[in-house]
Tab-separated table of C-alpha atoms in Angstrom:
chain	number	residue	atom	x	y	z
G	1186	UNK	CA	-11.497	52.839	25.159
G	1187	UNK	CA	-13.729	54.483	22.592
G	1188	UNK	CA	-17.005	56.252	23.282
G	1189	UNK	CA	-18.874	53.634	21.293
G	1190	UNK	CA	-17.334	50.741	23.167
G	1191	UNK	CA	-18.027	52.287	26.550
G	1192	UNK	CA	-21.664	52.895	25.584
G	1193	UNK	CA	-21.979	49.273	24.407
G	1194	UNK	CA	-20.541	47.947	27.671
G	1195	UNK	CA	-23.022	50.050	29.665
G	1196	UNK	CA	-25.872	48.931	27.381
G	1197	UNK	CA	-24.924	45.268	27.778
G	1198	UNK	CA	-24.815	45.659	31.561
G	1199	UNK	CA	-28.270	47.254	31.714
G	1200	UNK	CA	-29.899	44.692	29.432
G	1201	UNK	CA	-28.285	41.789	31.259
G	1202	UNK	CA	-29.489	43.079	34.630
G	1203	UNK	CA	-32.961	43.772	33.272
G	1204	UNK	CA	-33.047	40.313	31.691
G	1205	UNK	CA	-32.421	38.767	35.109
G	1206	UNK	CA	-34.590	40.958	37.282
G	1207	UNK	CA	-37.308	42.073	34.866
G	1208	UNK	CA	-37.761	44.991	37.257
G	1209	UNK	CA	-38.299	47.738	34.718
G	1210	UNK	CA	-40.445	45.854	32.230
G	1211	UNK	CA	-42.179	43.034	34.052
G	1212	UNK	CA	-43.403	45.288	36.833
G	1213	UNK	CA	-44.483	48.130	34.543
G	1214	UNK	CA	-46.064	46.073	31.755
G	1215	UNK	CA	-48.937	44.597	33.795
G	1216	UNK	CA	-49.865	48.057	35.049
G	1217	UNK	CA	-49.864	49.423	31.504
G	1218	UNK	CA	-52.042	46.578	30.289
G	1219	UNK	CA	-54.361	47.008	33.254
G	1220	UNK	CA	-54.717	50.725	32.489
G	1221	UNK	CA	-55.648	49.964	28.869
G	1222	UNK	CA	-58.150	47.377	30.042
G	1223	UNK	CA	-59.816	49.597	32.646
G	1224	UNK	CA	-60.208	52.741	30.535
G	1225	UNK	CA	-62.964	51.302	28.286
G	1226	UNK	CA	-64.806	50.114	31.396
G	1227	UNK	CA	-64.855	53.649	32.733
G	1228	UNK	CA	-66.433	55.071	29.602
G	1229	UNK	CA	-69.934	54.775	28.188
G	1230	UNK	CA	-70.287	51.825	25.871
G	1231	UNK	CA	-69.620	53.634	22.615
G	1232	UNK	CA	-67.483	51.653	20.233
G	1233	UNK	CA	-67.068	54.620	17.900
G	1234	UNK	CA	-65.707	56.727	20.757
G	1235	UNK	CA	-63.391	53.953	21.884
G	1236	UNK	CA	-62.184	53.553	18.329
G	1237	UNK	CA	-61.321	57.267	18.160
G	1238	UNK	CA	-59.554	57.517	21.509
G	1239	UNK	CA	-57.693	54.206	21.241
G	1240	UNK	CA	-54.527	55.603	19.628
G	1241	UNK	CA	-54.425	58.470	22.135
G	1242	UNK	CA	-54.752	56.014	25.000
G	1243	UNK	CA	-51.839	54.055	23.585
G	1244	UNK	CA	-49.579	57.126	23.626
G	1245	UNK	CA	-50.775	58.221	27.062
G	1246	UNK	CA	-50.139	54.811	28.644
G	1247	UNK	CA	-46.774	54.636	26.846
G	1248	UNK	CA	-45.809	57.952	28.413
G	1249	UNK	CA	-47.166	57.280	31.909
G	1250	UNK	CA	-45.614	53.879	32.311
G	1251	UNK	CA	-42.718	54.412	29.955
G	1252	UNK	CA	-41.241	57.010	32.264
G	1253	UNK	CA	-41.161	54.465	35.067
G	1254	UNK	CA	-39.175	52.133	32.870
G	1255	UNK	CA	-36.492	54.752	32.353
G	1256	UNK	CA	-36.463	55.721	36.040
G	1257	UNK	CA	-36.131	52.130	37.191
G	1258	UNK	CA	-33.331	51.689	34.714
G	1259	UNK	CA	-31.546	54.697	36.082
G	1260	UNK	CA	-32.174	53.755	39.687
G	1261	UNK	CA	-30.401	50.450	39.085
G	1262	UNK	CA	-27.029	52.119	39.626
G	1263	UNK	CA	-26.024	52.930	43.195
G	1264	UNK	CA	-23.918	55.988	44.091
G	1265	UNK	CA	-20.943	53.700	44.800
G	1266	UNK	CA	-21.267	52.062	41.386
G	1267	UNK	CA	-21.551	55.438	39.706
G	1268	UNK	CA	-18.428	56.605	41.526
G	1269	UNK	CA	-16.528	53.568	40.278
G	1270	UNK	CA	-17.475	54.453	36.714
G	1271	UNK	CA	-16.109	57.952	37.329
G	1272	UNK	CA	-12.906	56.461	38.707
G	1273	UNK	CA	-12.543	54.327	35.591
G	1274	UNK	CA	-12.801	57.412	33.440
G	1275	UNK	CA	-16.038	56.383	31.744
G	1276	UNK	CA	-17.203	59.234	29.547
G	1277	UNK	CA	-20.449	60.530	31.095
G	1278	UNK	CA	-21.862	60.979	27.601
G	1279	UNK	CA	-21.097	57.330	26.802
G	1280	UNK	CA	-22.764	56.266	30.041
G	1281	UNK	CA	-25.799	58.397	29.139
G	1282	UNK	CA	-25.925	56.959	25.624
G	1283	UNK	CA	-25.694	53.341	26.788
G	1284	UNK	CA	-28.513	53.856	29.287
G	1285	UNK	CA	-30.673	55.635	26.706
G	1286	UNK	CA	-30.288	52.791	24.205
G	1287	UNK	CA	-31.177	50.232	26.894
G	1288	UNK	CA	-34.281	52.199	27.880
G	1289	UNK	CA	-35.244	52.641	24.222
G	1290	UNK	CA	-35.127	48.908	23.604
G	1291	UNK	CA	-37.252	48.229	26.675
G	1292	UNK	CA	-39.754	50.901	25.656
G	1293	UNK	CA	-40.022	49.383	22.169
G	1294	UNK	CA	-40.811	46.009	23.742
G	1295	UNK	CA	-43.346	47.773	25.958
G	1296	UNK	CA	-45.012	49.325	22.905
G	1297	UNK	CA	-44.970	46.023	21.012
G	1298	UNK	CA	-46.978	44.406	23.808
G	1299	UNK	CA	-49.323	47.373	24.258
G	1300	UNK	CA	-50.093	47.819	20.554
G	1301	UNK	CA	-52.022	44.582	19.911
G	1302	UNK	CA	-53.754	45.016	23.269
G	1303	UNK	CA	-54.871	48.488	22.213
G	1304	UNK	CA	-56.152	47.130	18.899
G	1305	UNK	CA	-57.994	44.360	20.688
G	1306	UNK	CA	-59.656	46.578	23.300
G	1307	UNK	CA	-60.260	49.754	21.337
G	1308	UNK	CA	-60.640	48.398	17.777
G	1309	UNK	CA	-59.320	51.544	16.115
G	1310	UNK	CA	-60.192	52.077	12.475
G	1311	UNK	CA	-57.945	50.124	10.129
G	1312	UNK	CA	-55.350	52.442	8.606
G	1313	UNK	CA	-54.054	52.172	5.072
G	1314	UNK	CA	-50.599	53.414	5.946
G	1315	UNK	CA	-50.422	51.592	9.296
G	1316	UNK	CA	-46.755	50.747	8.755
G	1317	UNK	CA	-45.979	54.420	9.383
G	1318	UNK	CA	-46.908	53.827	13.008
G	1319	UNK	CA	-43.656	51.898	13.389
G	1320	UNK	CA	-41.279	54.875	12.939
G	1321	UNK	CA	-43.585	56.991	15.101
G	1322	UNK	CA	-43.407	54.412	17.876
G	1323	UNK	CA	-39.625	54.147	17.585
G	1324	UNK	CA	-39.254	57.937	17.738
G	1325	UNK	CA	-41.500	58.106	20.825
G	1326	UNK	CA	-39.452	55.366	22.482
G	1327	UNK	CA	-36.147	57.101	21.735
G	1328	UNK	CA	-37.495	60.470	22.848
G	1329	UNK	CA	-38.910	59.131	26.116
G	1330	UNK	CA	-35.672	57.308	26.834
G	1331	UNK	CA	-33.687	60.513	26.224
G	1332	UNK	CA	-35.997	62.585	28.415
G	1333	UNK	CA	-36.283	60.019	31.185
G	1334	UNK	CA	-32.539	59.423	31.430
G	1335	UNK	CA	-31.759	63.145	31.319
G	1336	UNK	CA	-34.324	63.931	34.020
G	1337	UNK	CA	-33.038	61.046	36.103
G	1338	UNK	CA	-29.507	62.522	35.969
G	1339	UNK	CA	-30.795	66.035	36.677
G	1340	UNK	CA	-32.627	64.907	39.788
G	1341	UNK	CA	-30.067	62.326	40.983
G	1342	UNK	CA	-28.951	64.266	44.038
G	1343	UNK	CA	-32.326	65.773	44.948
G	1344	UNK	CA	-34.317	64.580	47.906
G	1345	UNK	CA	-37.722	64.820	46.236
G	1346	UNK	CA	-36.483	63.001	43.197
G	1347	UNK	CA	-39.255	60.424	42.906
G	1348	UNK	CA	-41.886	63.200	42.963
G	1349	UNK	CA	-40.067	65.747	40.849
G	1350	UNK	CA	-38.869	63.472	38.066
G	1351	UNK	CA	-42.299	62.453	36.713
G	1352	UNK	CA	-43.451	66.074	36.942
G	1353	UNK	CA	-40.553	67.049	34.695
G	1354	UNK	CA	-40.970	64.208	32.200
G	1355	UNK	CA	-44.646	64.821	31.497
G	1356	UNK	CA	-44.400	68.373	30.082
G	1357	UNK	CA	-41.109	67.613	28.316
G	1358	UNK	CA	-42.827	64.755	26.486
G	1359	UNK	CA	-45.506	66.985	24.959
G	1360	UNK	CA	-43.397	67.919	21.891
G	1361	UNK	CA	-43.138	64.180	21.231
G	1362	UNK	CA	-46.650	62.988	21.910
G	1363	UNK	CA	-48.574	65.759	20.169
G	1364	UNK	CA	-46.920	65.153	16.778
G	1365	UNK	CA	-47.190	61.399	17.368
G	1366	UNK	CA	-50.940	61.765	17.789
G	1367	UNK	CA	-51.078	64.127	14.819
G	1368	UNK	CA	-49.130	61.597	12.795
G	1369	UNK	CA	-51.725	58.929	13.472
G	1370	UNK	CA	-54.491	61.345	12.561
G	1371	UNK	CA	-52.640	62.184	9.341
G	1372	UNK	CA	-52.465	58.513	8.472
G	1373	UNK	CA	-56.161	58.141	9.189
G	1374	UNK	CA	-57.077	61.107	6.980
G	1375	UNK	CA	-54.457	60.323	4.295
G	1376	UNK	CA	-52.837	63.738	4.799
G	1377	UNK	CA	-49.242	62.583	4.823
G	1378	UNK	CA	-47.097	61.958	7.846
G	1379	UNK	CA	-43.980	63.858	6.805
G	1380	UNK	CA	-44.481	67.059	8.817
G	1381	UNK	CA	-45.196	65.484	12.234
G	1382	UNK	CA	-42.514	62.836	11.652
G	1383	UNK	CA	-39.874	65.421	10.760
G	1384	UNK	CA	-40.862	67.489	13.799
G	1385	UNK	CA	-40.384	64.425	15.998
G	1386	UNK	CA	-36.997	63.727	14.425
G	1387	UNK	CA	-35.909	67.293	15.220
G	1388	UNK	CA	-37.150	66.985	18.804
G	1389	UNK	CA	-35.294	63.692	19.269
G	1390	UNK	CA	-32.094	65.128	17.790
G	1391	UNK	CA	-32.321	68.191	20.035
G	1392	UNK	CA	-32.861	65.980	23.102
G	1393	UNK	CA	-29.924	63.784	22.127
G	1394	UNK	CA	-27.601	66.769	21.763
G	1395	UNK	CA	-28.769	68.274	25.067
G	1396	UNK	CA	-28.400	64.963	26.861
G	1397	UNK	CA	-24.893	64.275	25.580
G	1398	UNK	CA	-23.657	67.829	26.158
G	1399	UNK	CA	-25.025	68.076	29.695
G	1400	UNK	CA	-23.826	64.621	30.766
G	1401	UNK	CA	-20.410	65.821	31.963
G	1402	UNK	CA	-21.612	68.970	33.835
G	1403	UNK	CA	-24.427	67.015	35.491
G	1404	UNK	CA	-21.998	64.352	36.663
G	1405	UNK	CA	-19.649	66.938	38.140
G	1406	UNK	CA	-22.460	68.519	40.139
G	1407	UNK	CA	-23.735	65.301	41.755
C	1012	UNK	CA	5.957	65.246	42.862
C	1013	UNK	CA	3.471	64.357	45.618
C	1014	UNK	CA	0.677	62.054	44.598
C	1015	UNK	CA	-1.754	63.998	46.761
C	1016	UNK	CA	-1.488	67.596	47.841
C	1017	UNK	CA	-4.338	69.002	49.904
C	1018	UNK	CA	-4.027	72.502	51.289
C	1019	UNK	CA	-6.546	74.008	53.689
C	1020	UNK	CA	-9.443	72.090	52.144
C	1021	UNK	CA	-12.929	72.227	53.604
C	1022	UNK	CA	-15.878	70.136	52.474
C	1023	UNK	CA	-19.514	70.476	53.350
C	1024	UNK	CA	-22.693	68.752	52.236
C	1025	UNK	CA	-25.276	71.469	51.953
C	1026	UNK	CA	-24.648	73.578	55.057
C	1027	UNK	CA	-23.219	70.699	57.085
C	1028	UNK	CA	-19.424	70.940	57.500
C	1029	UNK	CA	-17.723	67.579	57.045
C	1030	UNK	CA	-14.043	68.474	56.719
C	1031	UNK	CA	-12.431	71.665	58.003
C	1032	UNK	CA	-9.132	73.153	56.917
C	1033	UNK	CA	-7.479	69.835	56.005
C	1034	UNK	CA	-3.892	69.786	54.770
C	1035	UNK	CA	-2.104	66.632	53.702
C	1036	UNK	CA	0.711	65.711	51.355
C	1037	UNK	CA	1.268	62.135	50.228
C	1038	UNK	CA	4.561	61.294	48.564
C	1039	UNK	CA	5.310	58.254	46.377
C	1040	UNK	CA	6.132	55.226	48.500
C	1041	UNK	CA	4.012	56.328	51.448
C	1042	UNK	CA	1.292	54.213	53.038
C	1043	UNK	CA	-0.914	56.446	55.171
C	1044	UNK	CA	-3.228	54.840	57.716
C	1045	UNK	CA	-6.211	57.138	58.145
C	1046	UNK	CA	-8.077	56.493	61.349
C	1047	UNK	CA	-10.606	58.135	63.591
C	1048	UNK	CA	-13.974	57.575	65.248
C	1049	UNK	CA	-17.163	56.883	63.317
C	1050	UNK	CA	-18.431	60.018	61.612
C	1051	UNK	CA	-15.038	61.735	61.676
C	1052	UNK	CA	-15.145	62.264	57.887
C	1053	UNK	CA	-12.720	59.537	56.825
C	1054	UNK	CA	-14.733	58.299	53.854
C	1055	UNK	CA	-15.365	61.868	52.717
C	1056	UNK	CA	-11.643	62.600	53.026
C	1057	UNK	CA	-10.937	59.565	50.859
C	1058	UNK	CA	-13.428	60.731	48.240
C	1059	UNK	CA	-11.799	64.158	48.282
C	1060	UNK	CA	-8.440	62.502	47.646
C	1061	UNK	CA	-10.009	60.474	44.830
C	1062	UNK	CA	-11.177	63.663	43.168
C	1063	UNK	CA	-14.816	62.648	43.425
C	1064	UNK	CA	-15.770	65.728	45.411
C	1065	UNK	CA	-14.379	69.253	45.346
C	1066	UNK	CA	-13.601	71.344	48.406
C	1067	UNK	CA	-15.547	74.575	48.749
C	1068	UNK	CA	-12.425	76.152	50.243
C	1069	UNK	CA	-8.763	75.340	49.826
C	1070	UNK	CA	-7.131	73.218	47.188
C	1071	UNK	CA	-6.800	69.532	46.365
C	1072	UNK	CA	-4.348	68.280	43.739
C	1073	UNK	CA	-3.707	64.756	42.469
C	1074	UNK	CA	-0.384	64.065	40.753
C	1075	UNK	CA	0.139	67.806	40.590
C	1076	UNK	CA	-3.094	68.438	38.683
C	1077	UNK	CA	-6.662	69.422	39.440
C	1078	UNK	CA	-8.540	66.112	39.848
C	1079	UNK	CA	-10.315	64.919	36.726
C	1080	UNK	CA	-10.754	61.858	34.520
C	1081	UNK	CA	-7.015	61.502	33.818
C	1082	UNK	CA	-6.029	61.553	37.510
C	1083	UNK	CA	-8.901	59.327	38.592
C	1084	UNK	CA	-7.874	56.688	36.043
C	1085	UNK	CA	-4.532	56.358	37.824
C	1086	UNK	CA	-6.295	55.817	41.139
C	1087	UNK	CA	-7.818	52.635	42.502
C	1088	UNK	CA	-10.630	53.124	44.977
C	1089	UNK	CA	-12.229	50.525	47.214
C	1090	UNK	CA	-15.237	52.179	48.800
C	1091	UNK	CA	-16.911	51.336	52.066
C	1092	UNK	CA	-19.407	49.078	50.272
C	1093	UNK	CA	-18.325	46.936	47.314
C	1094	UNK	CA	-19.476	48.458	44.035
C	1095	UNK	CA	-20.691	45.178	42.589
C	1096	UNK	CA	-23.884	44.686	40.585
C	1097	UNK	CA	-26.106	42.346	42.537
C	1098	UNK	CA	-27.572	40.480	39.562
C	1099	UNK	CA	-24.249	39.870	37.842
C	1100	UNK	CA	-21.957	37.016	38.761
C	1101	UNK	CA	-18.593	37.796	40.339
C	1102	UNK	CA	-16.946	37.012	37.013
C	1103	UNK	CA	-19.396	39.188	35.073
C	1104	UNK	CA	-18.785	42.050	37.475
C	1105	UNK	CA	-15.047	41.889	36.906
C	1106	UNK	CA	-15.503	41.431	33.163
C	1107	UNK	CA	-17.644	44.570	33.121
C	1108	UNK	CA	-14.867	46.590	34.741
C	1109	UNK	CA	-12.268	44.915	32.524
C	1110	UNK	CA	-14.227	45.866	29.403
C	1111	UNK	CA	-14.397	49.483	30.522
C	1112	UNK	CA	-10.641	49.612	30.966
C	1113	UNK	CA	-9.848	47.620	27.796
C	1114	UNK	CA	-8.268	44.933	29.961
C	1115	UNK	CA	-7.865	41.454	28.543
C	1116	UNK	CA	-10.304	38.967	29.986
C	1117	UNK	CA	-7.469	36.593	30.899
C	1118	UNK	CA	-6.666	39.048	33.670
C	1119	UNK	CA	-10.168	38.499	35.057
C	1120	UNK	CA	-9.371	34.793	35.454
C	1121	UNK	CA	-6.024	35.627	37.048
C	1122	UNK	CA	-7.591	38.162	39.396
C	1123	UNK	CA	-10.284	35.730	40.564
C	1124	UNK	CA	-7.619	33.090	41.100
C	1125	UNK	CA	-5.437	35.498	43.072
C	1126	UNK	CA	-8.221	36.347	45.550
C	1127	UNK	CA	-9.382	32.746	45.908
C	1128	UNK	CA	-12.690	33.146	44.053
C	1129	UNK	CA	-12.000	30.991	40.985
C	1130	UNK	CA	-14.469	28.393	42.212
C	1131	UNK	CA	-17.181	30.976	42.890
C	1132	UNK	CA	-16.927	32.884	39.631
C	1133	UNK	CA	-20.450	31.936	38.563
C	1134	UNK	CA	-22.061	33.009	41.807
C	1135	UNK	CA	-24.114	36.162	41.678
C	1136	UNK	CA	-22.898	39.027	43.808
C	1137	UNK	CA	-26.162	39.056	45.763
C	1138	UNK	CA	-25.702	35.369	46.603
C	1139	UNK	CA	-22.146	35.887	47.822
C	1140	UNK	CA	-21.019	36.500	51.380
C	1141	UNK	CA	-19.656	39.866	52.475
C	1142	UNK	CA	-16.149	38.468	52.481
C	1143	UNK	CA	-16.519	37.145	48.942
C	1144	UNK	CA	-17.877	40.459	47.737
C	1145	UNK	CA	-14.996	42.272	49.353
C	1146	UNK	CA	-12.516	39.885	47.700
C	1147	UNK	CA	-14.149	40.470	44.331
C	1148	UNK	CA	-13.900	44.214	44.912
C	1149	UNK	CA	-10.211	43.828	45.663
C	1150	UNK	CA	-9.808	41.639	42.579
C	1151	UNK	CA	-11.037	44.586	40.548
C	1152	UNK	CA	-7.868	46.447	41.559
C	1153	UNK	CA	-5.766	43.674	40.061
C	1154	UNK	CA	-7.160	44.276	36.581
C	1155	UNK	CA	-5.131	47.421	36.019
C	1156	UNK	CA	-2.136	49.126	37.583
C	1157	UNK	CA	-2.612	52.160	39.805
C	1158	UNK	CA	-0.326	54.891	41.028
C	1159	UNK	CA	-2.544	55.594	44.013
C	1160	UNK	CA	-4.657	53.233	46.094
C	1161	UNK	CA	-7.448	54.491	48.317
C	1162	UNK	CA	-8.911	51.738	50.482
C	1163	UNK	CA	-11.908	52.364	52.713
C	1164	UNK	CA	-12.288	49.591	55.275
C	1165	UNK	CA	-10.802	47.120	52.803
C	1166	UNK	CA	-10.290	44.550	55.605
C	1167	UNK	CA	-13.978	44.573	56.430
C	1168	UNK	CA	-15.504	41.088	56.108
C	1169	UNK	CA	-12.212	39.422	55.290
C	1170	UNK	CA	-10.832	36.468	57.208
C	1171	UNK	CA	-7.203	36.481	58.359
C	1172	UNK	CA	-5.983	34.721	55.223
C	1173	UNK	CA	-7.775	37.120	52.910
C	1174	UNK	CA	-6.523	40.072	54.965
C	1175	UNK	CA	-3.102	39.409	53.414
C	1176	UNK	CA	-4.603	40.359	50.049
C	1177	UNK	CA	-4.819	43.976	51.131
C	1178	UNK	CA	-1.155	44.049	52.094
C	1179	UNK	CA	-0.218	42.354	48.800
C	1180	UNK	CA	-2.148	44.973	46.847
C	1181	UNK	CA	-0.495	47.794	48.741
C	1182	UNK	CA	2.970	46.301	48.237
C	1183	UNK	CA	2.304	45.898	44.535
C	1184	UNK	CA	1.384	49.576	44.222
C	1185	UNK	CA	4.257	50.834	46.384
C	1186	UNK	CA	6.658	48.647	44.414
C	1187	UNK	CA	5.671	50.567	41.298
C	1188	UNK	CA	6.391	53.906	42.964
C	1189	UNK	CA	2.817	54.511	43.999
C	1190	UNK	CA	1.222	55.566	47.271
C	1191	UNK	CA	-1.642	54.337	49.366
C	1192	UNK	CA	-4.182	55.579	51.910
C	1193	UNK	CA	-6.039	53.060	54.042
C	1194	UNK	CA	-9.008	53.697	56.263
C	1195	UNK	CA	-9.194	50.985	58.854
C	1196	UNK	CA	-10.407	50.324	62.366
C	1197	UNK	CA	-7.748	47.641	62.762
C	1198	UNK	CA	-5.620	47.841	65.906
C	1199	UNK	CA	-2.406	47.549	63.941
C	1200	UNK	CA	-1.293	47.965	60.346
C	1201	UNK	CA	2.370	47.024	60.254
C	1202	UNK	CA	2.992	48.137	56.690
C	1203	UNK	CA	1.754	51.702	57.220
C	1204	UNK	CA	4.506	54.323	57.042
C	1205	UNK	CA	2.487	57.018	58.786
C	1206	UNK	CA	-0.709	57.451	60.769
C	1207	UNK	CA	-3.187	60.240	60.077
C	1208	UNK	CA	-5.729	60.915	62.822
C	1209	UNK	CA	-9.044	62.529	61.902
C	1210	UNK	CA	-11.671	63.656	64.385
C	1211	UNK	CA	-14.820	65.695	63.739
C	1212	UNK	CA	-13.577	66.724	60.318
C	1213	UNK	CA	-10.181	67.995	61.437
C	1214	UNK	CA	-6.743	66.466	61.441
C	1215	UNK	CA	-5.175	66.022	64.864
């Protein structure tokens, strides 16, 4: 049983369960949309200001609610189920990878629903190179999925897990969100997106390596 | 070579002692009936034997090796609660485990048939009775061959007819030169070759 096949089996399981329960996405999505809707109401009526902060609000809501998607994904596996995977000899790194891919796909769907809502509510300035937002969004989704799944594994056996996990995800996401915001600004000012995008790629690669390499030791300690 | 060799093992969760100075050897062909009062540490002892937890003192070997992925793969474990995914059907649950062990899907059909769940294959685990879930969990053991069976309250929820499934599984494993440990509150297990009494984390 290859690493790739094990990861695909785990991915299929997670997506099938999510497709039937909608727990991660259908519960989180309304809250994300509500947050986007309420923010403009809390600010002075200044369309120029809303236009400037719109992209930042998109990333902030993606982070805040995106982390819950990854946690709910991870919480879907009980200790007994996890132990059965260990008994079957499932590579912890393959299990990690399958869960990350599932969370990434859900986060991309989350972003795809949030994006038009953000445009509608905040009316950000039209961007010439708007297509560059797509790779930025994908990189944010992958990075959040990597961070969320890693933090979920790190805190699996801790009592204060539900409090500690979000507190860990937020600062770890900064190296992703800052260049994502800078990337949008670069598009707006026609300054080229290469530097922030490459930085994000490096961050995602580093997170992927850390996640895969720590999967086995983390499993042995829980 | 013994399938299980535990020497002076102690297990604790945090500072709470669960098992103290346990020693046990299980040879091929043996069926050990592990019994004791609630909270004696039986399930923890089973997980120690499965290699899922390590003792903080003493030694635990499986098939002559330190427990790890290769020894766990040779072991079939039925835990106290069935490890089924609630939103998947009974068939999908077994197919999931079959896919992870590169088992042909035909064996899923055979396994469901063998435990009397062929007609309920499309029922979700959460919509199934406790007895059906337990049968499905036992069916999982039919997908691959094991050298060691660890069964924690495997009879729980089963009717008298289905209770014979447990004995059939044990006989199948013993017939291949394997060994088995059962945790059970039953009053009698005729096919057990020895009884192991556990109380307050210590063997009597």
